[in-house]
Short mmCIF file of C-alpha atoms in Angstrom, two decimals:
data_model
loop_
_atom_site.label_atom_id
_atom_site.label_comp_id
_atom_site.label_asym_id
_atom_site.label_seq_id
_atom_site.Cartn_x
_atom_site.Cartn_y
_atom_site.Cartn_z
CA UNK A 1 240.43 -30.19 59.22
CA UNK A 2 238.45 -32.10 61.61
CA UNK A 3 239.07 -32.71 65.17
CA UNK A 4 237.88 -34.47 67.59
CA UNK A 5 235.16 -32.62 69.46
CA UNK A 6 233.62 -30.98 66.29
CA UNK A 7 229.75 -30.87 65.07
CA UNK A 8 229.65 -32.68 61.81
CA UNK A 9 227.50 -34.37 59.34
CA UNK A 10 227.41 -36.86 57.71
CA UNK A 11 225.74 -39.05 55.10
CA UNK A 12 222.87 -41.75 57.07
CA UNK A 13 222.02 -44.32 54.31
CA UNK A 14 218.17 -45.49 53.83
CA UNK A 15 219.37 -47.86 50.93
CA UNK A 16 222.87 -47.83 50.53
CA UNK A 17 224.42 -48.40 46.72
CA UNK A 18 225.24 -51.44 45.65
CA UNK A 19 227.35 -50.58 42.57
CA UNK A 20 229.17 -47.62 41.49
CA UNK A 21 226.59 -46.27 38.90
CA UNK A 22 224.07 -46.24 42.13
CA UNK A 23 223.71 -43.04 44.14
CA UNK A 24 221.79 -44.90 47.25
CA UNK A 25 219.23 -42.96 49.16
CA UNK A 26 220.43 -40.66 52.04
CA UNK A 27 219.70 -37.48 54.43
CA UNK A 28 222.14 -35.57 56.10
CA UNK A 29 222.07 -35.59 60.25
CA UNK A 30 224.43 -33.91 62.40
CA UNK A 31 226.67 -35.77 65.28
CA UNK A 32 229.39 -35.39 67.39
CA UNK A 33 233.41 -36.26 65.87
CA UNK A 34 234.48 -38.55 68.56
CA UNK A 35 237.43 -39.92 66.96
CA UNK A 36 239.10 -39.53 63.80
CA UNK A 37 242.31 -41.26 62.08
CA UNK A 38 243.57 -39.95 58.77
CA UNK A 39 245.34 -43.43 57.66
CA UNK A 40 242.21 -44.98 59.31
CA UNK A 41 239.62 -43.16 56.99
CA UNK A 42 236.83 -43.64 59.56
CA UNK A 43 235.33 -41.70 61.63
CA UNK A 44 233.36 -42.26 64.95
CA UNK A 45 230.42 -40.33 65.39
CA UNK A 46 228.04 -39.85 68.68
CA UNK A 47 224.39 -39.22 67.21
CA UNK A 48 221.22 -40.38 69.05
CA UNK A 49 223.08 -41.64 72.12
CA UNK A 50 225.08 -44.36 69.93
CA UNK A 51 228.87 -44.53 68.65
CA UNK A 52 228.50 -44.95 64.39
CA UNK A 53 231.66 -45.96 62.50
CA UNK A 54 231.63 -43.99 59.51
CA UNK A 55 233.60 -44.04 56.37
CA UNK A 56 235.09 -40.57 55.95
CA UNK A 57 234.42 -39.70 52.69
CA UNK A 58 230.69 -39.17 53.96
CA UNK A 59 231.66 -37.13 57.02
CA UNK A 60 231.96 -33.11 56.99
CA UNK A 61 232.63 -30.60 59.41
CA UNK A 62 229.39 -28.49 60.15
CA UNK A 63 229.14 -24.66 59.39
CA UNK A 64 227.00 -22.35 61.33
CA UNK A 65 223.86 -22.70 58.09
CA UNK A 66 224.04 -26.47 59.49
CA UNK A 67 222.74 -25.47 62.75
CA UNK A 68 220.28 -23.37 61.74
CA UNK A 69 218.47 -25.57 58.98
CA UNK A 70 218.58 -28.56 61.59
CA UNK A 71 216.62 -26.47 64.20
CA UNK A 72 213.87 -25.82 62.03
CA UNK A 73 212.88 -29.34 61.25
#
């Protein structure tokens, strides 16, 4: 489960889908949970010095490969 305080990542949309056979275009980046509600279904994430609201379905909790393939790019 995720808490508050956790490295995650999530899903950052470069064209987001606009119907439900669409897949939309996306990358992975890595942030900081600041705040998460289960009934809410929206997390907030701290990335690049700004607060995103984030549906949860597109938010994980990081593992320790995470780390590693985001240092070498």
């Amino acid at each position: 489960a995720m808490k508050n305080g956790d490295i995650v990542r999530f899903k950052s949309y470069t064209l987001r889908p606009t119907s439900s056979q669409d897949c939309g275009i996306w990358s992975w980046k890595l942030g900081l949970l600041v705040r998460y509600e289960k009934w809410e279904k929206i997390a907030s994430v701290l990335c690049d010095g700004k607060v995103l609201r984030i549906r949860a379905e597109d938010v994980e909790k990081s593992g320790k490969k995470d780390i590693q393939r985001f240092k070498k790019n």
